[in-house]
Coordinates of C-alpha atoms and ligand atoms in Angstrom, one line a residue:
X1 CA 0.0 0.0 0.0
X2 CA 1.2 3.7 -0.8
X3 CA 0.5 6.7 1.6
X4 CA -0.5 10.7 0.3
X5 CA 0.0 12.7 3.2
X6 CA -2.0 15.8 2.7
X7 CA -1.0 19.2 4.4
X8 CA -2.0 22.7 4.4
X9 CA -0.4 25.8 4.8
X10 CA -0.6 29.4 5.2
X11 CA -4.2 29.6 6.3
X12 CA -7.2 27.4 8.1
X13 CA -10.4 26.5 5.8
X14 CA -8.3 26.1 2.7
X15 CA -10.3 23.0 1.4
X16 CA -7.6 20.4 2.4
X17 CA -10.6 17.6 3.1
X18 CA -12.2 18.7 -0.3
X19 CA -9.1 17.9 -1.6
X20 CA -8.3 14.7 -0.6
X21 CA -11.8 13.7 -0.5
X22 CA -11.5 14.7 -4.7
X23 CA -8.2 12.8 -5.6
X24 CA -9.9 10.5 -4.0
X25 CA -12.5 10.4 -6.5
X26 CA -10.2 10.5 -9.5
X27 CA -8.2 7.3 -8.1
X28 CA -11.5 5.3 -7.3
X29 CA -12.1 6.3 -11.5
X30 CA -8.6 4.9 -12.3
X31 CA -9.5 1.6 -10.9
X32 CA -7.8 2.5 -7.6
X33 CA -8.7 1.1 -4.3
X34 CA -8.5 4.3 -2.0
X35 CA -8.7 4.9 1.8
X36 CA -9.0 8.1 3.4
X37 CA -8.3 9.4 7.1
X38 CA -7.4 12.2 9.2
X39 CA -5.6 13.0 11.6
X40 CA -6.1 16.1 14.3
X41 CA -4.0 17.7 16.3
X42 CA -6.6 18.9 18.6
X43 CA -6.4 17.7 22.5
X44 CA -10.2 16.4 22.3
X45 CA -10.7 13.2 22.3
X46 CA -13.3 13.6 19.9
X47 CA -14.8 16.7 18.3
X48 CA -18.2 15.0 19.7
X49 CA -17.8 17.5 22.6
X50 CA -17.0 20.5 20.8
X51 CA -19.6 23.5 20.2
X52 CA -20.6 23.4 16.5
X53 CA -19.4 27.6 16.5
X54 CA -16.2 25.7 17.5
X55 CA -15.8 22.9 15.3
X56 CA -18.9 22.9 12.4
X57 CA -20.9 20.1 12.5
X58 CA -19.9 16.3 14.3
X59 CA -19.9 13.7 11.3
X60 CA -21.5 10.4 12.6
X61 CA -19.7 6.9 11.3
X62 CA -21.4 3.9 11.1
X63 CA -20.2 2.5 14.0
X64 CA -21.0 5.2 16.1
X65 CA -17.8 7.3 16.0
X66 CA -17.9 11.4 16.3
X67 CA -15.8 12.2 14.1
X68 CA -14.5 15.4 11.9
X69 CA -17.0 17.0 9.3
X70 CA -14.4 16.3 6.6
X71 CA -14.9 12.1 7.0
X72 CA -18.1 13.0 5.3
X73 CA -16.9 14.5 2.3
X74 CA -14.7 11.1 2.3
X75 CA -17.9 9.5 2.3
X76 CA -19.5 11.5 0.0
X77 CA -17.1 11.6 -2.9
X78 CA -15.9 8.0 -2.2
X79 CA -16.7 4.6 -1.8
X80 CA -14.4 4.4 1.4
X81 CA -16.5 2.7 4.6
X82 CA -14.5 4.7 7.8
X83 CA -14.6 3.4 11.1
X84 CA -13.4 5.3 14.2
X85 CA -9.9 4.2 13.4
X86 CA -9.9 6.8 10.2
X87 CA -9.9 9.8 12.7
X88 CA -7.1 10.4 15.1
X89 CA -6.9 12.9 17.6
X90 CA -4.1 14.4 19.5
X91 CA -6.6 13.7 22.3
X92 CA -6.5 9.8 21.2
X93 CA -2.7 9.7 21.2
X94 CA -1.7 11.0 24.2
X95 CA -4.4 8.8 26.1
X96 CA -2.6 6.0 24.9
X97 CA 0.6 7.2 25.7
X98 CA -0.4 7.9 29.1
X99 CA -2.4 4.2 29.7
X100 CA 1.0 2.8 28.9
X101 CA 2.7 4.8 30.9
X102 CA 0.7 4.0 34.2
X103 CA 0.5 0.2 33.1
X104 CA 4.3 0.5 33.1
X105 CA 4.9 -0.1 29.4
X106 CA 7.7 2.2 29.6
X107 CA 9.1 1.3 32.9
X108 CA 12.7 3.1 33.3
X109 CA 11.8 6.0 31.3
X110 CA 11.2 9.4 30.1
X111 CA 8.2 9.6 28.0
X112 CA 8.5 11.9 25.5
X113 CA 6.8 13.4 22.2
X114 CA 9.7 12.0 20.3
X115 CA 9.6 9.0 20.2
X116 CA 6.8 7.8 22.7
X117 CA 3.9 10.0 21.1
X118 CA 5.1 10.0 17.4
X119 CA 5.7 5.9 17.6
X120 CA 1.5 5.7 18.7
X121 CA 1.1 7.7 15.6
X122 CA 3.2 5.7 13.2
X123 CA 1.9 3.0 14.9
X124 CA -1.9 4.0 13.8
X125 CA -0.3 4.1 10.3
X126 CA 1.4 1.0 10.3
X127 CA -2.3 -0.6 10.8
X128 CA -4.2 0.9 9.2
X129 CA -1.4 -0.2 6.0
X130 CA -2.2 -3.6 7.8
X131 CA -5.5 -3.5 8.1
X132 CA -7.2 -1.5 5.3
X133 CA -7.7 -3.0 2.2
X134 CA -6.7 -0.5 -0.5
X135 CA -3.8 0.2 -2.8
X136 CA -3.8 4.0 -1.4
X137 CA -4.4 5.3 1.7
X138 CA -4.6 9.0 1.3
X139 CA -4.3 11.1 5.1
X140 CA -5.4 14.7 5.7
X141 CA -3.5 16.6 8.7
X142 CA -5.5 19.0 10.2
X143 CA -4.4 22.4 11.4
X144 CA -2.1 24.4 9.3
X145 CA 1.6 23.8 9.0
X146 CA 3.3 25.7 11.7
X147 CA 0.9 24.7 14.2
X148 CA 2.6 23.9 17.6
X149 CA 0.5 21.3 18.3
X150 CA 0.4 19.8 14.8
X151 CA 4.3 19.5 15.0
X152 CA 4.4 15.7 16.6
X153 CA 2.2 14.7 13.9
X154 CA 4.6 16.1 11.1
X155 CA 7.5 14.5 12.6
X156 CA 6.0 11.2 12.9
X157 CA 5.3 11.3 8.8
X158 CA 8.5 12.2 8.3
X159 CA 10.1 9.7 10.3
X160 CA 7.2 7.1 8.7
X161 CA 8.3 7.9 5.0
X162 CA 11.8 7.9 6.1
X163 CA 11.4 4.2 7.0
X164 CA 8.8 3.2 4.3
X165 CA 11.5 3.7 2.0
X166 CA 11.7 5.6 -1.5
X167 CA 8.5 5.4 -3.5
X168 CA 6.1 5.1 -0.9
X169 CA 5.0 8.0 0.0
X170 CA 4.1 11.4 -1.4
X171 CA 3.4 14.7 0.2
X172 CA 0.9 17.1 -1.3
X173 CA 0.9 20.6 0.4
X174 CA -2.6 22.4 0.0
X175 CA -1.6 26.4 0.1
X176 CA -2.9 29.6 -0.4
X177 CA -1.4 32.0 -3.8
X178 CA -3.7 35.2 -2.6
X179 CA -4.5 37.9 -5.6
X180 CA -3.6 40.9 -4.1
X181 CA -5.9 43.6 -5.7
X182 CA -3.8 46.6 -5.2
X183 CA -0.8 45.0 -7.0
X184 CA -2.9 43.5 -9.4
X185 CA -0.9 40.3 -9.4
X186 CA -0.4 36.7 -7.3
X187 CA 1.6 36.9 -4.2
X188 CA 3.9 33.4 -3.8
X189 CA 5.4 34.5 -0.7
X190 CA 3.0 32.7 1.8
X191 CA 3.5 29.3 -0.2
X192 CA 6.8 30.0 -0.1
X193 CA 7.1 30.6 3.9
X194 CA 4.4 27.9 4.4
X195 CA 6.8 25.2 2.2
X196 CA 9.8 26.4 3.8
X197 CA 8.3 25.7 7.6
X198 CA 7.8 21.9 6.1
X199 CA 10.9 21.9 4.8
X200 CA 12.9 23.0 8.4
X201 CA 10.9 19.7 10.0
X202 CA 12.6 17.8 7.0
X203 CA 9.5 17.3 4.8
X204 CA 10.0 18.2 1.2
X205 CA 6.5 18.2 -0.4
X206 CA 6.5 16.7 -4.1
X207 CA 3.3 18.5 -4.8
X208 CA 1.8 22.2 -4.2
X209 CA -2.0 22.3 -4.5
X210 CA -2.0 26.2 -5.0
X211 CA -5.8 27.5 -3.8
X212 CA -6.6 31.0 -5.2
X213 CA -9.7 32.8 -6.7
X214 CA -7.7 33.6 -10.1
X215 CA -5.6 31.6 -12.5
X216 CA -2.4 30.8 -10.9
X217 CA -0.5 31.8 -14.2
X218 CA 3.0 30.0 -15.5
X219 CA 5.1 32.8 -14.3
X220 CA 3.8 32.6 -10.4
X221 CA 4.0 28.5 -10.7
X222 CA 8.0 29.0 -12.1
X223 CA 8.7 31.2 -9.2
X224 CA 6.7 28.9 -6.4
X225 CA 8.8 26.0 -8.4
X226 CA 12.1 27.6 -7.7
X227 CA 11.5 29.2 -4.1
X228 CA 9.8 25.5 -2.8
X229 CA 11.9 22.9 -5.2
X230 CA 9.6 21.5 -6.4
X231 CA 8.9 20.5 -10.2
X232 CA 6.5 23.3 -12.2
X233 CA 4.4 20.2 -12.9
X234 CA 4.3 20.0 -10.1
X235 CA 2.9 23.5 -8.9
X236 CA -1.4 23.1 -10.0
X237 CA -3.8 25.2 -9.3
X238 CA -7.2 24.7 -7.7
X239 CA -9.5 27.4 -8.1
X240 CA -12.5 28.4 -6.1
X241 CA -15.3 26.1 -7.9
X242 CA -18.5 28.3 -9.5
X243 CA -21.0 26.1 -9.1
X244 CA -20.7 23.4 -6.4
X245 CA -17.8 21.4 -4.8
X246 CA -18.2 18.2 -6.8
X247 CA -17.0 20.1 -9.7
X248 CA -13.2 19.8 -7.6
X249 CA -12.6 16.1 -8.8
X250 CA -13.3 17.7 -12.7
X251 CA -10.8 20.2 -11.8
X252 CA -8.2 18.6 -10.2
X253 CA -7.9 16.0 -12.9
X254 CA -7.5 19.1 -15.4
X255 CA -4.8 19.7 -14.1
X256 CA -3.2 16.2 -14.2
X257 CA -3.0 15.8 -10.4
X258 CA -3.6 12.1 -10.5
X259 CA -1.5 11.5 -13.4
X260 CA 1.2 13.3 -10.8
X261 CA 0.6 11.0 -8.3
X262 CA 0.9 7.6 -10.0
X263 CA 4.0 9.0 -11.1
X264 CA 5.5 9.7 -8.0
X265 CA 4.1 6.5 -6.5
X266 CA 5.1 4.3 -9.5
X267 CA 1.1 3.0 -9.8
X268 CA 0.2 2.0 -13.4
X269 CA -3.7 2.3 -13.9
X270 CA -6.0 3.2 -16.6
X271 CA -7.2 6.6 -17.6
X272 CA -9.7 8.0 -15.5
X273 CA -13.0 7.7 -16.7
X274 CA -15.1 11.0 -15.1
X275 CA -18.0 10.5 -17.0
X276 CA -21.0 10.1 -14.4
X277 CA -19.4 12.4 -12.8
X278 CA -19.3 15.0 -15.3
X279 CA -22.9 14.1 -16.1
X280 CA -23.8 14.4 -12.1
X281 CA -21.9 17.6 -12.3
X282 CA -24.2 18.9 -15.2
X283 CA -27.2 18.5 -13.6
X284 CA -26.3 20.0 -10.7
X285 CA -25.3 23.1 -12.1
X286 CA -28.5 23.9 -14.5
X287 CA -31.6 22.2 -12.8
X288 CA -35.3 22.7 -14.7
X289 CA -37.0 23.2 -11.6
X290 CA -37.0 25.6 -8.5
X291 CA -38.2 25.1 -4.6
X292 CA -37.6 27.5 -1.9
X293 CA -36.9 25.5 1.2
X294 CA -36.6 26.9 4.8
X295 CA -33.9 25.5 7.5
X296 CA -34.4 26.3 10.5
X297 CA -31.9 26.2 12.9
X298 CA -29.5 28.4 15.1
X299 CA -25.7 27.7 14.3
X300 CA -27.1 29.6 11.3
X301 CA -23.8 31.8 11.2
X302 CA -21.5 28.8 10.9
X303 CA -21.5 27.4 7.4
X304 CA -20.3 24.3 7.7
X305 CA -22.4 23.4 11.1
X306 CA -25.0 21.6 8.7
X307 CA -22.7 21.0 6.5
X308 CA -24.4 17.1 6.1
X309 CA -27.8 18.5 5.6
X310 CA -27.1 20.9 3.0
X311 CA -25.3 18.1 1.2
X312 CA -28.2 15.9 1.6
X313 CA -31.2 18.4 0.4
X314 CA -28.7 19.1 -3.0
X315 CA -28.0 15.4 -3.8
X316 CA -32.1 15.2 -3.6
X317 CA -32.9 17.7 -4.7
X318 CA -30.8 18.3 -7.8
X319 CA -31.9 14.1 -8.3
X320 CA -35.3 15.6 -9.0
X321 CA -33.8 18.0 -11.2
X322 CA -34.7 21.0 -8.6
X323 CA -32.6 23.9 -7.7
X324 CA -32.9 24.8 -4.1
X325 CA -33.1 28.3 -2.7
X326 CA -32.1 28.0 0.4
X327 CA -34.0 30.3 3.3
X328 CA -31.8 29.6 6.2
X329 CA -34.2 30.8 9.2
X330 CA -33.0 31.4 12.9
X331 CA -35.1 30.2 15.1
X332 CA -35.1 32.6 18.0
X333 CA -35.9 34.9 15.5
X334 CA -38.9 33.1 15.0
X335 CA -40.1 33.1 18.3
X336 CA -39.5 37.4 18.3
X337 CA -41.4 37.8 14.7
X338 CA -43.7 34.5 14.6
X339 CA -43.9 31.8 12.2
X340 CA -44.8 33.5 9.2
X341 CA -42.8 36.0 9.1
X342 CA -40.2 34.2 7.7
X343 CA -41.6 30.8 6.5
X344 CA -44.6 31.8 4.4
X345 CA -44.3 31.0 0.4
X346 CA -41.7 28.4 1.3
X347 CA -42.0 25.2 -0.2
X348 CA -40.8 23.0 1.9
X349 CA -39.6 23.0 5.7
X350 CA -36.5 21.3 7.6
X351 CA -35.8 21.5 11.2
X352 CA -32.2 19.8 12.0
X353 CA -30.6 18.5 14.9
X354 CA -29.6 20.4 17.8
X355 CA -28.9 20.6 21.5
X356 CA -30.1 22.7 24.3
X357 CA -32.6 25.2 24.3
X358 CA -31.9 28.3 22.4
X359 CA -34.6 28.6 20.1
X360 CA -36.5 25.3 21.1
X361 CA -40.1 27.2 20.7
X362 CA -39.2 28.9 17.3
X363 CA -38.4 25.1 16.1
X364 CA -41.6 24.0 17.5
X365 CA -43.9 26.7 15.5
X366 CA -41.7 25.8 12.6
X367 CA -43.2 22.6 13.1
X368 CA -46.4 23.7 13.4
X369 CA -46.8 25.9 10.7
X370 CA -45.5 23.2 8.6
X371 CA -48.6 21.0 9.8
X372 CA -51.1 23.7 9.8
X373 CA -50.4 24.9 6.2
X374 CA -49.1 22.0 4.9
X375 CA -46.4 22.3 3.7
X376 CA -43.7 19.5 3.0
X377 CA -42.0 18.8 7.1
X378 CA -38.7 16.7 7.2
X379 CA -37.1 16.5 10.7
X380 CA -34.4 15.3 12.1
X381 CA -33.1 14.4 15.1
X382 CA -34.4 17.5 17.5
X383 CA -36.6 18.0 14.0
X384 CA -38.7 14.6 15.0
X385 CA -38.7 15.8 19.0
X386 CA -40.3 19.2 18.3
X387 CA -42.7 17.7 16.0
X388 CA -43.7 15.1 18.4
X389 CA -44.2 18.3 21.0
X390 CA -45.8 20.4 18.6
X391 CA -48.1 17.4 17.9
X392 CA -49.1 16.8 22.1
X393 CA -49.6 20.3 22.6
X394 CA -51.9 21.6 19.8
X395 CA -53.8 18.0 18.9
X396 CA -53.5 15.7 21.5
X397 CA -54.2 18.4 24.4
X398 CA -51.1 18.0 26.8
X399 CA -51.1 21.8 26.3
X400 CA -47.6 21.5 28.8
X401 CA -45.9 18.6 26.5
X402 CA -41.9 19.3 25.9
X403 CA -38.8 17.2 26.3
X404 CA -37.2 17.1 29.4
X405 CA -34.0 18.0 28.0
X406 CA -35.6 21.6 28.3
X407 CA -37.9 21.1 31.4
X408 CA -36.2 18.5 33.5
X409 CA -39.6 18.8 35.6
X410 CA -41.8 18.4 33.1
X411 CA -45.0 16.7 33.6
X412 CA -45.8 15.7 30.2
X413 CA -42.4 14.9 29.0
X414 CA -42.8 13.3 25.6
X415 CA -39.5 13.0 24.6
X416 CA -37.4 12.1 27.6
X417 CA -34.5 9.7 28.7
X418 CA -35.2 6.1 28.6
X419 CA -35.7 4.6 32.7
X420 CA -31.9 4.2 33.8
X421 CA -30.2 6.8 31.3
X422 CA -28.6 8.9 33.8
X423 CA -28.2 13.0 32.3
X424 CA -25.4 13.8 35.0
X425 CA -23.4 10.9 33.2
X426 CA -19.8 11.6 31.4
X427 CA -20.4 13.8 28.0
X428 CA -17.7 12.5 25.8
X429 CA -19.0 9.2 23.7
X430 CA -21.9 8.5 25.8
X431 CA -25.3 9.3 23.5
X432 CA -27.0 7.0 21.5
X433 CA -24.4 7.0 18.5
X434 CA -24.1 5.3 15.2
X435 CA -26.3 2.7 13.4
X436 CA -29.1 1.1 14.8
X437 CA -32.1 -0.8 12.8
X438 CA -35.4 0.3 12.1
X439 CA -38.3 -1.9 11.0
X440 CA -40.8 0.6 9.1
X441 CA -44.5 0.2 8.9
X442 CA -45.9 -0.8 5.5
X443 CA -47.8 1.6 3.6
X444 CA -46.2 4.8 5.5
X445 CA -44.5 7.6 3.3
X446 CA -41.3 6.5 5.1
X447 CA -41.8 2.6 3.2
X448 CA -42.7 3.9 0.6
X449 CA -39.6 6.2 0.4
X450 CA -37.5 3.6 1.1
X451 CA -38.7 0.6 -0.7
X452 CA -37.8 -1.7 2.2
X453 CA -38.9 -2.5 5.6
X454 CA -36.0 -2.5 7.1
X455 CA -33.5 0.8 7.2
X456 CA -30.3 1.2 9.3
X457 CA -29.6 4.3 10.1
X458 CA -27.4 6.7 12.2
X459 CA -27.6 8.3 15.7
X460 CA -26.3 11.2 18.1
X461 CA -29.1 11.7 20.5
X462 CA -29.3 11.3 24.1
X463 CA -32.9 12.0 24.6
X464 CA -36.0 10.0 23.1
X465 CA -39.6 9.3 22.4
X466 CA -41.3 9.1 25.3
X467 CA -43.9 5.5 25.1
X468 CA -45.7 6.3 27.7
X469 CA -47.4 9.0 25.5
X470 CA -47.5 6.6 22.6
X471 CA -51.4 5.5 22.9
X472 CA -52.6 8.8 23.2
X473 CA -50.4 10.3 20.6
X474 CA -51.5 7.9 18.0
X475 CA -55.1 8.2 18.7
X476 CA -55.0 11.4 17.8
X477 CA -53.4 10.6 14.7
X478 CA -49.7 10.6 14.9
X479 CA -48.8 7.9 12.7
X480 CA -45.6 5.7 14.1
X481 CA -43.5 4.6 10.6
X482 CA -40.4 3.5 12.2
X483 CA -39.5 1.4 15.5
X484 CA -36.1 0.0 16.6
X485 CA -37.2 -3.0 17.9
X486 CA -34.6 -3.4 20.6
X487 CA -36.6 -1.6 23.4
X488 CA -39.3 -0.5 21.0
X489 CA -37.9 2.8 20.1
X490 CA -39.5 5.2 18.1
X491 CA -37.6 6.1 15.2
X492 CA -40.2 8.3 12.7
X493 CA -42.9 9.8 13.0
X494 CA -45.2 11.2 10.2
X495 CA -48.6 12.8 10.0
X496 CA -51.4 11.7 7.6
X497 CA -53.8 13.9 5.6
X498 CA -50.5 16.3 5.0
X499 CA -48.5 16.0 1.8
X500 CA -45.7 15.0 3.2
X501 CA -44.5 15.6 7.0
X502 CA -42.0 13.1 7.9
X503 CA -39.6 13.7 10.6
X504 CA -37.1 11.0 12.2
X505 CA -35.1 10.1 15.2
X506 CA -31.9 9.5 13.3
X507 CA -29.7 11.2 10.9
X508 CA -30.5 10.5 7.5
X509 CA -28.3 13.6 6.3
X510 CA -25.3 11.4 6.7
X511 CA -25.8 8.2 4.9
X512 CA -26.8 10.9 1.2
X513 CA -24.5 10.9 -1.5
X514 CA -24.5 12.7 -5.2
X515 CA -25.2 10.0 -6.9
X516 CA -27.0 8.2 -4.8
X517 CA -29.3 10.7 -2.6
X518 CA -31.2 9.9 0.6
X519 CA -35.3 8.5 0.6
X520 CA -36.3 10.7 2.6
X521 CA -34.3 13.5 1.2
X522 CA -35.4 12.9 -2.0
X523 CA -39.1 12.0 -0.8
X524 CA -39.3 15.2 1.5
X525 CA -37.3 17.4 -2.4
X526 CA -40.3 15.4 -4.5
X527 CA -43.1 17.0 -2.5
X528 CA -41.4 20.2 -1.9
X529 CA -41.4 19.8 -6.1
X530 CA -44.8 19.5 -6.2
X531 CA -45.8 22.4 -3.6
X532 CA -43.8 24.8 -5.9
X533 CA -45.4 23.8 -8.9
X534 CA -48.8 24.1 -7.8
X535 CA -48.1 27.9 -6.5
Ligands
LIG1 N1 -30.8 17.3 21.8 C1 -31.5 16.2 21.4 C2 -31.1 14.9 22.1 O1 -30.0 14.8 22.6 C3 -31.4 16.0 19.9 C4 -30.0 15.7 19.4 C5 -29.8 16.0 17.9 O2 -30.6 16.6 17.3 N2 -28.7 15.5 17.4 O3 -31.8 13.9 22.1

């Protein structure tokens, strides 16, 4: 197996995960088994217990791992199955240093970064080379080079491809070649700096990804060729994208970055053939039809905190050959101006996931102007709880229904913890996370969406539908579509004699991909379809 070791430099947000995420792509069209991970030099253990103004939004593996938002554009532009192996944290390695340490592992001496905490890293390496079953593992490093705390990890690649021997691994450095509007030209100097910090840790990238809004021309590529030492060829450009991000694959194979690659590895595979992906790509970008669709939610000024969702909603929606205008509604705002203020003429409403209880009731009218007015509903996670409120207060009469999350008194608690769930608990890991099945009941919008009766599906909840309500909810007409039947969990609920409200316990959002997009997505983009059309 060969190893891309993908870095970034000058500035944060660059695109590095896009990056990889894309070559990725490209090698999967060569006939290339591919792996991706990540590595982060953050102290958490997990970014599962990070703020999403902190970190964007937690990505949710299949086995239940929280992981980095940038495993899901692995997902999403790959055929790679990640486990919580595929993200490492400084927080994961230095646990397992120090569980050595006090088991004695080390007995006699110092522990220190080098070796002790760069061997657990080359160590993660070394099995996953073991382990995963792909010709090319390619491995994002978070943080931007010159990071203190990203230092261990640069040493332990450089001491890893040092050891792997010629051949077998290849750095690409992701960097930034800024347009600088009062010169009217490129500036190379940051690459330059950024290269030269790799290059004092002994890391001589073969490969600059140059990021910039403008052509990088021949004469800036020449200069960042001599300044860094590396080959012109080298030296590619990757320009902002116009349209969406799964135009970067189309892009970087322009400019022959995966014919650079099996070069410098010494791979032999067949051209890449791009063209579903170029067709994908064309759809995307000139959709027939229009919807206006309303997310509600409150990490509103972070982009990438539904970063999941958005990618869901456009994989259905431009599936259905829709173009989405995208009304992204805050919900306390909603509880200042009322529902309608901001959600009439919308086609088609989505409440997310979220935690705590900012904006809880502007949610919750969300919901029920979705009902009222019906108008297409798809909820998720907190989306299904606030429903399922929404639902006991204003048709089944328990006028002081909530979620104890919010009301740890409540007296009509219909989502709550399950008998033994203990809310004082430890926070890190502890939800209900990853995949879980679902039996659905026939008939429902949810079967039909599907096309099974049986779903798996992922979580990141702690709190859940409360069956003591069940009875009474569902004689006054909540319909119950999905149940995991270990412990007879309610996993979707929808609402009949509406045109579509469907709302689940789970996290669709993170099983969608372009070509493939999500039922429910694409059930709740179809009706949103038709309420535009018969405006
Ligand atoms: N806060 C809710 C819970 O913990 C919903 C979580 C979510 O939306 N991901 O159950």
């Amino acid at each position: 197996m060969k190893y891309i070791f993908i870095t970034g430099g000058v500035i944060s947000s660059l695109g590095k995960g896009l990056t990889a995420a894309a070559l990725g792509t490209i090698l999967e069209r060569r006939g290339l088994k591919v792996g991706l991970m990540k590595f982060d030099p953050y102290l958490n253990v997990d970014p599962g217990t990070m703020s999403p103004y902190q970190h964007g939004e937690v990505y949710v593996l299949e086995d239940g791992a929280e992981t980095d938002l940038d495993l899901g554009h692995y997902e999403r532009f790959t055929s790679c199955h990640l486990t919580r192996r595929h993200n490492l944290t400084a927080g994961q390695v230095y646990e397992e240093v120090l569980r050595k340490e006090r088991r004695g592992d080390y007995l006699g001496k110092t522990v220190q970064v080098i070796p002790h905490v760069t061997d657990e890293i080359k160590n993660r390496l070394r099995h996953m080379g073991q382990h995963e079953n792909c010709d090319i593992l390619i491995t994002e490093i978070g943080g931007t080079t010159g990071d203190i705390e990203g230092l261990p990890f640069l040493e332990a690649l450089r001491q890893f491809s040092l050891e792997t021997g010629p051949g077998h691994c290849l750095f690409i450095h992701v960097t930034l070649v800024p347009f600088i509007k009062a010169a009217g030209e490129l500036k190379s100097k940051p690459t330059q700096q950024s290269v030269a910090k790799l290059r004092e840790i002994g890391i001589q990238p073969q490969i600059l990804v140059c990021r910039s809004e403008h052509p990088v021309d021949h004469e800036t590529r020449q200069k960042i060729s001599n300044f860094c030492n590396v080959s012109v060829e080298a030296v590619i450009e990757e320009q902002d994208v116009k349209h969406t991000i799964y135009e970067v694959p189309l892009m970087l194979h322009r400019e022959r970055l995966d014919e650079l690659v099996l070069t410098h590895l010494g791979i032999k595979a067949p051209p890449a053939d791009l063209r579903d992906w170029e067709k994908l790509v064309g759809r995307m970008i000139a959709p027939k039809h229009r919807a206006r669709i309303a997310m509600v939610g409150k990490y509103l000024g972070v982009p990438d905190a539904y970063k999941s969702v958005t990618e869901a909603l456009f994989h259905a929606a431009s599936g259905e050959d829709v173009g989405v205008d995208l009304v992204k509604v805050d919900a306390e705002e909603i509880e200042k101006q009322g529902a309608d203020a901001f959600l009439a003429g919308v086609d088609g409403i989505l409440v997310p996931g979220g935690f705590g209880e900012r904006g809880i009731e502007g949610k919750i009218a969300s919901a029920k102007y979705a009902r009222e007015n019906k108008i297409p509903y798809l909820g998720l996670c907190l989306g299904m709880q606030v429903a399922v409120i929404e639902y006991a207060r204003s048709v089944a009469g328990l006028k002081k229904a909530h979620s104890s999350e919010f009301e740890p008194n409540s007296k009509e608690a219909v989502i709550s913890l399950l008998p033994g769930q203990d809310i004082n608990g430890a926070k890190g890991g502890t939800m209900r996370l990853g995949s879980y099945l679902c039996h659905l009941s026939p008939g429902s919008n949810a079967q039909k969406a599907y096309a099974q009766s049986q779903i798996q599906e992922r979580h990141r909840h702690r709190f859940e539908f409360n069956n003591a309500y069940r009875l009474n909810l569902e004689k006054s007409g909540l319909k119950i579509s999905g149940i995991h039947p270990k412990g007879d969990l309610v996993e979707i609920i929808e609402i009949p004699d509406h045109p579509w409200f469907v709302a689940c316990q789970f996290h669709p959002e993170f099983r969608s991909k372009p070509d493939v997009p999500h039922p429910l997505f694409r059930g709740f983009a179809q009706a949103a379809q038709h309420h535009a059309q018969k405006k």
